[in-house]
């Protein structure tokens, strides 16, 4: 089955770090870029960033709201994408989704999401 | 950064109604626009890409139109399973941006 499963969410204090994982199955992970999105409680969708496939250099792009604090990486041997979140703020509280990115700009495969709550 | 204005923010409709949702981009984005449906507690589901191309498996009662700055999602005959929140998303340039969402509720 083609799917993405996020993990690693939880409750964390402001200023702390957290790493999310996105485990892929059912497709050739290394052929795709991987993107992260988030959705604050009761709010709309926000793009967080993405990492290109190795074929396209494995480079990354980030939203201004997380640039310098969040880092996306990938381990193609394990079919996992990571979102390292540092210096977390209360406004980072959201459900975080990973998506398969066929370099098209739109997203046909989403994980179920993992909730990150930043609170003291 | 490109901004997307989506309207209305919510609407009430009955099963069988025709529903129209609009998105306006702050600058021309050609046809680089997608539409998603999201139900409570679930991930978004891709409905339409390239402004008017129906994603595989999506019912034909959904349709999209527009190019440049103005876009429309139409549900021709609303079904019970269509009550959800709908988002448009531009992918003309980064940062990717979504509209604020339209919640379609039962009248």
PDB file of C-alpha atoms in Angstrom:
ATOM      1  CA  UNK A   1       0.000   0.000   0.000  1.00  0.00           C
ATOM      2  CA  UNK A   2       1.237   3.458  -0.894  1.00  0.00           C
ATOM      3  CA  UNK A   3       1.323   5.491   2.300  1.00  0.00           C
ATOM      4  CA  UNK A   4       3.090   8.005   4.491  1.00  0.00           C
ATOM      5  CA  UNK A   5       3.127   7.817   8.274  1.00  0.00           C
ATOM      6  CA  UNK A   6       4.277  10.698  10.441  1.00  0.00           C
ATOM      7  CA  UNK A   7       5.568  10.193  13.960  1.00  0.00           C
ATOM      8  CA  UNK A   8       7.391  12.051  16.685  1.00  0.00           C
ATOM      9  CA  UNK A   9       4.818  14.637  17.666  1.00  0.00           C
ATOM     10  CA  UNK A  10       4.009  15.519  21.244  1.00  0.00           C
ATOM     11  CA  UNK A  11       4.098  18.200  23.910  1.00  0.00           C
ATOM     12  CA  UNK A  12       7.261  20.281  24.095  1.00  0.00           C
ATOM     13  CA  UNK A  13       8.220  23.468  25.943  1.00  0.00           C
ATOM     14  CA  UNK A  14       8.991  26.703  24.116  1.00  0.00           C
ATOM     15  CA  UNK A  15      12.607  26.930  23.058  1.00  0.00           C
ATOM     16  CA  UNK A  16      13.054  23.174  22.939  1.00  0.00           C
ATOM     17  CA  UNK A  17      13.543  20.884  19.941  1.00  0.00           C
ATOM     18  CA  UNK A  18      11.622  18.048  18.364  1.00  0.00           C
ATOM     19  CA  UNK A  19      12.225  15.803  15.375  1.00  0.00           C
ATOM     20  CA  UNK A  20       9.384  14.455  13.266  1.00  0.00           C
ATOM     21  CA  UNK A  21       9.698  11.467  10.982  1.00  0.00           C
ATOM     22  CA  UNK A  22       7.769  10.587   7.856  1.00  0.00           C
ATOM     23  CA  UNK A  23       8.033   6.931   6.880  1.00  0.00           C
ATOM     24  CA  UNK A  24       7.091   6.059   3.319  1.00  0.00           C
ATOM     25  CA  UNK A  25       6.046   2.758   1.838  1.00  0.00           C
ATOM     26  CA  UNK A  26       4.666   1.416  -1.418  1.00  0.00           C
ATOM     27  CA  UNK A  27       6.656   3.630  -3.781  1.00  0.00           C
ATOM     28  CA  UNK A  28      10.264   4.418  -4.667  1.00  0.00           C
ATOM     29  CA  UNK A  29      10.964   7.029  -2.012  1.00  0.00           C
ATOM     30  CA  UNK A  30      14.231   8.218  -3.532  1.00  0.00           C
ATOM     31  CA  UNK A  31      12.509   9.280  -6.746  1.00  0.00           C
ATOM     32  CA  UNK A  32      10.443  11.948  -4.997  1.00  0.00           C
ATOM     33  CA  UNK A  33      10.869  15.235  -3.235  1.00  0.00           C
ATOM     34  CA  UNK A  34       9.178  15.333   0.179  1.00  0.00           C
ATOM     35  CA  UNK A  35       7.280  18.278   1.561  1.00  0.00           C
ATOM     36  CA  UNK A  36       6.004  19.241   4.997  1.00  0.00           C
ATOM     37  CA  UNK A  37       2.888  21.231   5.783  1.00  0.00           C
ATOM     38  CA  UNK A  38       1.219  22.229   9.029  1.00  0.00           C
ATOM     39  CA  UNK A  39      -2.194  23.244  10.256  1.00  0.00           C
ATOM     40  CA  UNK A  40      -2.697  25.111  13.511  1.00  0.00           C
ATOM     41  CA  UNK A  41      -5.817  24.127  15.474  1.00  0.00           C
ATOM     42  CA  UNK A  42      -8.894  25.424  13.672  1.00  0.00           C
ATOM     43  CA  UNK A  43      -6.786  27.189  11.042  1.00  0.00           C
ATOM     44  CA  UNK A  44      -5.809  26.719   7.433  1.00  0.00           C
ATOM     45  CA  UNK A  45      -2.936  24.939   5.743  1.00  0.00           C
ATOM     46  CA  UNK A  46       0.603  26.303   5.690  1.00  0.00           C
ATOM     47  CA  UNK A  47       3.543  25.093   3.646  1.00  0.00           C
ATOM     48  CA  UNK A  48       6.629  24.492   5.824  1.00  0.00           C
ATOM     49  CA  UNK A  49       9.270  23.355   3.370  1.00  0.00           C
ATOM     50  CA  UNK A  50      10.563  20.589   1.165  1.00  0.00           C
ATOM     51  CA  UNK A  51      13.607  18.564   0.218  1.00  0.00           C
ATOM     52  CA  UNK A  52      14.337  17.628  -3.356  1.00  0.00           C
ATOM     53  CA  UNK A  53      15.310  14.147  -4.417  1.00  0.00           C
ATOM     54  CA  UNK A  54      18.998  13.308  -4.735  1.00  0.00           C
ATOM     55  CA  UNK A  55      18.570  13.454  -8.507  1.00  0.00           C
ATOM     56  CA  UNK A  56      17.782  17.148  -8.105  1.00  0.00           C
ATOM     57  CA  UNK A  57      20.538  17.768  -5.605  1.00  0.00           C
ATOM     58  CA  UNK A  58      18.661  17.023  -2.379  1.00  0.00           C
ATOM     59  CA  UNK A  59      18.394  20.739  -1.702  1.00  0.00           C
ATOM     60  CA  UNK A  60      15.844  22.313   0.598  1.00  0.00           C
ATOM     61  CA  UNK A  61      13.485  25.293   0.678  1.00  0.00           C
ATOM     62  CA  UNK A  62      11.656  26.706   3.695  1.00  0.00           C
ATOM     63  CA  UNK A  63       8.861  29.059   4.569  1.00  0.00           C
ATOM     64  CA  UNK A  64      10.034  32.343   6.063  1.00  0.00           C
ATOM     65  CA  UNK A  65       8.262  31.518   9.340  1.00  0.00           C
ATOM     66  CA  UNK A  66      10.528  28.520   9.999  1.00  0.00           C
ATOM     67  CA  UNK A  67      13.711  29.308   8.071  1.00  0.00           C
ATOM     68  CA  UNK A  68      16.762  29.048  10.311  1.00  0.00           C
ATOM     69  CA  UNK A  69      14.866  27.022  12.937  1.00  0.00           C
ATOM     70  CA  UNK A  70      13.596  23.997  10.993  1.00  0.00           C
ATOM     71  CA  UNK A  71      15.658  21.566   8.908  1.00  0.00           C
ATOM     72  CA  UNK A  72      14.383  18.921   6.534  1.00  0.00           C
ATOM     73  CA  UNK A  73      16.524  15.893   5.736  1.00  0.00           C
ATOM     74  CA  UNK A  74      16.038  12.459   4.243  1.00  0.00           C
ATOM     75  CA  UNK A  75      17.389   8.930   4.492  1.00  0.00           C
ATOM     76  CA  UNK A  76      16.581   7.206   1.225  1.00  0.00           C
ATOM     77  CA  UNK A  77      17.910   3.863   2.502  1.00  0.00           C
ATOM     78  CA  UNK A  78      15.166   3.887   5.150  1.00  0.00           C
ATOM     79  CA  UNK A  79      12.515   5.737   3.110  1.00  0.00           C
ATOM     80  CA  UNK A  80      12.208   8.360   5.839  1.00  0.00           C
ATOM     81  CA  UNK A  81      12.028  12.133   5.697  1.00  0.00           C
ATOM     82  CA  UNK A  82      12.724  14.174   8.816  1.00  0.00           C
ATOM     83  CA  UNK A  83      11.673  17.560  10.088  1.00  0.00           C
ATOM     84  CA  UNK A  84      14.036  18.823  12.772  1.00  0.00           C
ATOM     85  CA  UNK A  85      12.383  21.661  14.679  1.00  0.00           C
ATOM     86  CA  UNK A  86      14.539  23.827  16.936  1.00  0.00           C
ATOM     87  CA  UNK A  87      13.779  26.899  19.040  1.00  0.00           C
ATOM     88  CA  UNK A  88      10.102  26.005  19.029  1.00  0.00           C
ATOM     89  CA  UNK A  89       7.521  28.713  19.641  1.00  0.00           C
ATOM     90  CA  UNK A  90       3.934  28.467  20.826  1.00  0.00           C
ATOM     91  CA  UNK A  91       2.836  29.487  17.323  1.00  0.00           C
ATOM     92  CA  UNK A  92       4.433  26.302  15.946  1.00  0.00           C
ATOM     93  CA  UNK A  93       1.621  24.319  17.576  1.00  0.00           C
ATOM     94  CA  UNK A  94      -0.050  22.441  14.742  1.00  0.00           C
ATOM     95  CA  UNK A  95      -0.709  19.138  13.069  1.00  0.00           C
ATOM     96  CA  UNK A  96       2.265  18.466  10.806  1.00  0.00           C
ATOM     97  CA  UNK A  97       1.738  16.583   7.561  1.00  0.00           C
ATOM     98  CA  UNK A  98       4.284  15.151   5.166  1.00  0.00           C
ATOM     99  CA  UNK A  99       3.505  14.727   1.489  1.00  0.00           C
ATOM    100  CA  UNK A 100       4.993  13.072  -1.521  1.00  0.00           C
ATOM    101  CA  UNK A 101       6.180  15.708  -3.938  1.00  0.00           C
ATOM    102  CA  UNK A 102       6.512  14.759  -7.575  1.00  0.00           C
ATOM    103  CA  UNK A 103       8.088  18.136  -8.339  1.00  0.00           C
ATOM    104  CA  UNK A 104       4.700  19.137  -9.707  1.00  0.00           C
ATOM    105  CA  UNK A 105       3.766  21.601  -6.969  1.00  0.00           C
ATOM    106  CA  UNK A 106       0.577  19.826  -5.992  1.00  0.00           C
ATOM    107  CA  UNK A 107       0.252  16.873  -3.629  1.00  0.00           C
ATOM    108  CA  UNK A 108      -1.620  13.636  -4.157  1.00  0.00           C
ATOM    109  CA  UNK A 109      -0.346  11.658  -1.171  1.00  0.00           C
ATOM    110  CA  UNK A 110      -0.505  12.915   2.420  1.00  0.00           C
ATOM    111  CA  UNK A 111       0.211  11.306   5.739  1.00  0.00           C
ATOM    112  CA  UNK A 112      -2.385  11.377   8.529  1.00  0.00           C
ATOM    113  CA  UNK A 113      -0.410  14.001  10.412  1.00  0.00           C
ATOM    114  CA  UNK A 114       1.168  14.257  13.833  1.00  0.00           C
ATOM    115  CA  UNK A 115       0.263  16.856  16.455  1.00  0.00           C
ATOM    116  CA  UNK A 116       2.944  19.089  17.916  1.00  0.00           C
ATOM    117  CA  UNK A 117       1.961  21.170  20.932  1.00  0.00           C
ATOM    118  CA  UNK A 118       4.363  23.841  22.136  1.00  0.00           C
ATOM    119  CA  UNK A 119       3.400  24.977  25.595  1.00  0.00           C
ATOM    120  CA  UNK A 120       4.976  25.635  28.962  1.00  0.00           C
TER     121      UNK A 120
ATOM    122  CA  UNK B   1       5.061  36.174  -2.060  1.00  0.00           C
ATOM    123  CA  UNK B   2       1.797  35.388  -3.840  1.00  0.00           C
ATOM    124  CA  UNK B   3      -1.342  35.757  -1.723  1.00  0.00           C
ATOM    125  CA  UNK B   4      -4.517  33.793  -2.308  1.00  0.00           C
ATOM    126  CA  UNK B   5      -7.900  35.160  -1.321  1.00  0.00           C
ATOM    127  CA  UNK B   6     -10.627  32.538  -1.114  1.00  0.00           C
ATOM    128  CA  UNK B   7     -14.344  33.197  -0.772  1.00  0.00           C
ATOM    129  CA  UNK B   8     -16.684  32.654   0.821  1.00  0.00           C
ATOM    130  CA  UNK B   9     -15.201  31.508   4.129  1.00  0.00           C
ATOM    131  CA  UNK B  10     -18.293  29.380   4.693  1.00  0.00           C
ATOM    132  CA  UNK B  11     -21.547  28.547   3.026  1.00  0.00           C
ATOM    133  CA  UNK B  12     -24.672  26.572   3.808  1.00  0.00           C
ATOM    134  CA  UNK B  13     -26.156  24.378   1.120  1.00  0.00           C
ATOM    135  CA  UNK B  14     -28.492  21.450   0.657  1.00  0.00           C
ATOM    136  CA  UNK B  15     -27.888  18.123  -0.987  1.00  0.00           C
ATOM    137  CA  UNK B  16     -28.371  18.540  -4.731  1.00  0.00           C
ATOM    138  CA  UNK B  17     -27.354  22.202  -4.776  1.00  0.00           C
ATOM    139  CA  UNK B  18     -24.750  23.663  -7.103  1.00  0.00           C
ATOM    140  CA  UNK B  19     -21.906  25.221  -5.113  1.00  0.00           C
ATOM    141  CA  UNK B  20     -19.219  27.615  -6.316  1.00  0.00           C
ATOM    142  CA  UNK B  21     -16.053  28.631  -4.478  1.00  0.00           C
ATOM    143  CA  UNK B  22     -13.634  31.223  -5.789  1.00  0.00           C
ATOM    144  CA  UNK B  23      -9.948  31.995  -5.339  1.00  0.00           C
ATOM    145  CA  UNK B  24      -8.120  35.083  -6.448  1.00  0.00           C
ATOM    146  CA  UNK B  25      -4.336  35.290  -6.660  1.00  0.00           C
ATOM    147  CA  UNK B  26      -2.480  38.524  -5.945  1.00  0.00           C
ATOM    148  CA  UNK B  27      -0.652  38.132  -9.262  1.00  0.00           C
ATOM    149  CA  UNK B  28      -1.008  35.951 -12.323  1.00  0.00           C
ATOM    150  CA  UNK B  29      -0.286  32.287 -11.709  1.00  0.00           C
ATOM    151  CA  UNK B  30      -1.248  30.888 -15.124  1.00  0.00           C
ATOM    152  CA  UNK B  31      -3.032  27.602 -14.345  1.00  0.00           C
ATOM    153  CA  UNK B  32      -0.817  26.589 -11.418  1.00  0.00           C
ATOM    154  CA  UNK B  33      -3.680  26.082  -8.997  1.00  0.00           C
ATOM    155  CA  UNK B  34      -4.908  23.024  -7.109  1.00  0.00           C
ATOM    156  CA  UNK B  35      -8.019  22.336  -5.037  1.00  0.00           C
ATOM    157  CA  UNK B  36      -8.218  20.119  -1.954  1.00  0.00           C
ATOM    158  CA  UNK B  37     -11.011  18.774   0.210  1.00  0.00           C
ATOM    159  CA  UNK B  38     -10.468  18.274   3.921  1.00  0.00           C
ATOM    160  CA  UNK B  39     -12.759  16.569   6.388  1.00  0.00           C
ATOM    161  CA  UNK B  40     -12.401  16.987  10.172  1.00  0.00           C
ATOM    162  CA  UNK B  41      -9.433  15.104  11.585  1.00  0.00           C
ATOM    163  CA  UNK B  42      -8.270  14.008   8.145  1.00  0.00           C
ATOM    164  CA  UNK B  43      -5.517  15.018   5.753  1.00  0.00           C
ATOM    165  CA  UNK B  44      -6.373  17.097   2.688  1.00  0.00           C
ATOM    166  CA  UNK B  45      -7.371  15.215  -0.451  1.00  0.00           C
ATOM    167  CA  UNK B  46      -6.346  16.455  -3.890  1.00  0.00           C
ATOM    168  CA  UNK B  47      -9.362  17.114  -6.110  1.00  0.00           C
ATOM    169  CA  UNK B  48      -8.108  19.191  -9.025  1.00  0.00           C
ATOM    170  CA  UNK B  49      -4.741  20.360 -10.335  1.00  0.00           C
ATOM    171  CA  UNK B  50      -3.689  22.610 -13.188  1.00  0.00           C
ATOM    172  CA  UNK B  51      -6.839  24.600 -12.407  1.00  0.00           C
ATOM    173  CA  UNK B  52      -9.167  22.205 -14.205  1.00  0.00           C
ATOM    174  CA  UNK B  53      -7.716  18.684 -14.332  1.00  0.00           C
ATOM    175  CA  UNK B  54      -9.636  16.219 -12.208  1.00  0.00           C
ATOM    176  CA  UNK B  55      -7.475  13.977 -10.058  1.00  0.00           C
ATOM    177  CA  UNK B  56      -7.974  10.275 -10.718  1.00  0.00           C
ATOM    178  CA  UNK B  57     -10.878   8.847  -8.744  1.00  0.00           C
ATOM    179  CA  UNK B  58     -12.540  12.192  -8.006  1.00  0.00           C
ATOM    180  CA  UNK B  59     -16.231  12.333  -8.996  1.00  0.00           C
ATOM    181  CA  UNK B  60     -17.075  14.302 -12.111  1.00  0.00           C
ATOM    182  CA  UNK B  61     -19.470  16.566 -10.166  1.00  0.00           C
ATOM    183  CA  UNK B  62     -16.320  18.458  -9.157  1.00  0.00           C
ATOM    184  CA  UNK B  63     -14.901  20.848 -11.729  1.00  0.00           C
ATOM    185  CA  UNK B  64     -12.417  23.693 -11.795  1.00  0.00           C
ATOM    186  CA  UNK B  65     -11.922  26.627 -14.081  1.00  0.00           C
ATOM    187  CA  UNK B  66      -9.915  29.805 -14.453  1.00  0.00           C
ATOM    188  CA  UNK B  67      -6.433  31.033 -15.232  1.00  0.00           C
ATOM    189  CA  UNK B  68      -4.318  34.034 -14.428  1.00  0.00           C
ATOM    190  CA  UNK B  69      -5.704  35.410 -11.173  1.00  0.00           C
ATOM    191  CA  UNK B  70      -9.288  34.141 -10.898  1.00  0.00           C
ATOM    192  CA  UNK B  71     -10.311  30.548 -10.289  1.00  0.00           C
ATOM    193  CA  UNK B  72     -13.469  28.639  -9.450  1.00  0.00           C
ATOM    194  CA  UNK B  73     -14.305  25.263  -7.939  1.00  0.00           C
ATOM    195  CA  UNK B  74     -17.812  24.048  -8.715  1.00  0.00           C
ATOM    196  CA  UNK B  75     -19.651  21.132  -7.207  1.00  0.00           C
ATOM    197  CA  UNK B  76     -22.520  20.531  -9.591  1.00  0.00           C
ATOM    198  CA  UNK B  77     -24.808  18.455  -7.394  1.00  0.00           C
ATOM    199  CA  UNK B  78     -23.796  18.465  -3.758  1.00  0.00           C
ATOM    200  CA  UNK B  79     -23.748  15.071  -2.069  1.00  0.00           C
ATOM    201  CA  UNK B  80     -23.730  14.310   1.651  1.00  0.00           C
ATOM    202  CA  UNK B  81     -20.088  13.255   1.521  1.00  0.00           C
ATOM    203  CA  UNK B  82     -19.114  16.656   0.070  1.00  0.00           C
ATOM    204  CA  UNK B  83     -19.704  18.564   3.286  1.00  0.00           C
ATOM    205  CA  UNK B  84     -16.143  19.526   4.172  1.00  0.00           C
ATOM    206  CA  UNK B  85     -13.656  22.374   3.976  1.00  0.00           C
ATOM    207  CA  UNK B  86     -12.117  23.220   0.610  1.00  0.00           C
ATOM    208  CA  UNK B  87      -8.763  24.891  -0.014  1.00  0.00           C
ATOM    209  CA  UNK B  88      -7.117  26.229  -3.130  1.00  0.00           C
ATOM    210  CA  UNK B  89      -3.310  26.259  -3.434  1.00  0.00           C
ATOM    211  CA  UNK B  90      -1.044  28.071  -5.848  1.00  0.00           C
ATOM    212  CA  UNK B  91       2.129  26.380  -7.039  1.00  0.00           C
ATOM    213  CA  UNK B  92       3.319  29.002  -9.512  1.00  0.00           C
ATOM    214  CA  UNK B  93       6.135  29.987  -7.177  1.00  0.00           C
ATOM    215  CA  UNK B  94       7.542  29.403  -3.706  1.00  0.00           C
ATOM    216  CA  UNK B  95       6.468  29.916  -1.017  1.00  0.00           C
ATOM    217  CA  UNK B  96       3.459  27.763  -1.837  1.00  0.00           C
ATOM    218  CA  UNK B  97       0.291  29.411  -0.563  1.00  0.00           C
ATOM    219  CA  UNK B  98      -3.228  28.313   0.271  1.00  0.00           C
ATOM    220  CA  UNK B  99      -6.497  30.138   0.390  1.00  0.00           C
ATOM    221  CA  UNK B 100      -8.075  30.527   3.808  1.00  0.00           C
ATOM    222  CA  UNK B 101     -10.558  27.717   3.189  1.00  0.00           C
ATOM    223  CA  UNK B 102     -14.291  27.433   2.576  1.00  0.00           C
ATOM    224  CA  UNK B 103     -16.383  25.371   4.939  1.00  0.00           C
ATOM    225  CA  UNK B 104     -19.389  23.836   3.195  1.00  0.00           C
ATOM    226  CA  UNK B 105     -22.076  23.117   5.757  1.00  0.00           C
ATOM    227  CA  UNK B 106     -25.472  21.512   5.645  1.00  0.00           C
ATOM    228  CA  UNK B 107     -28.355  23.979   5.433  1.00  0.00           C
TER     229      UNK B 107
END
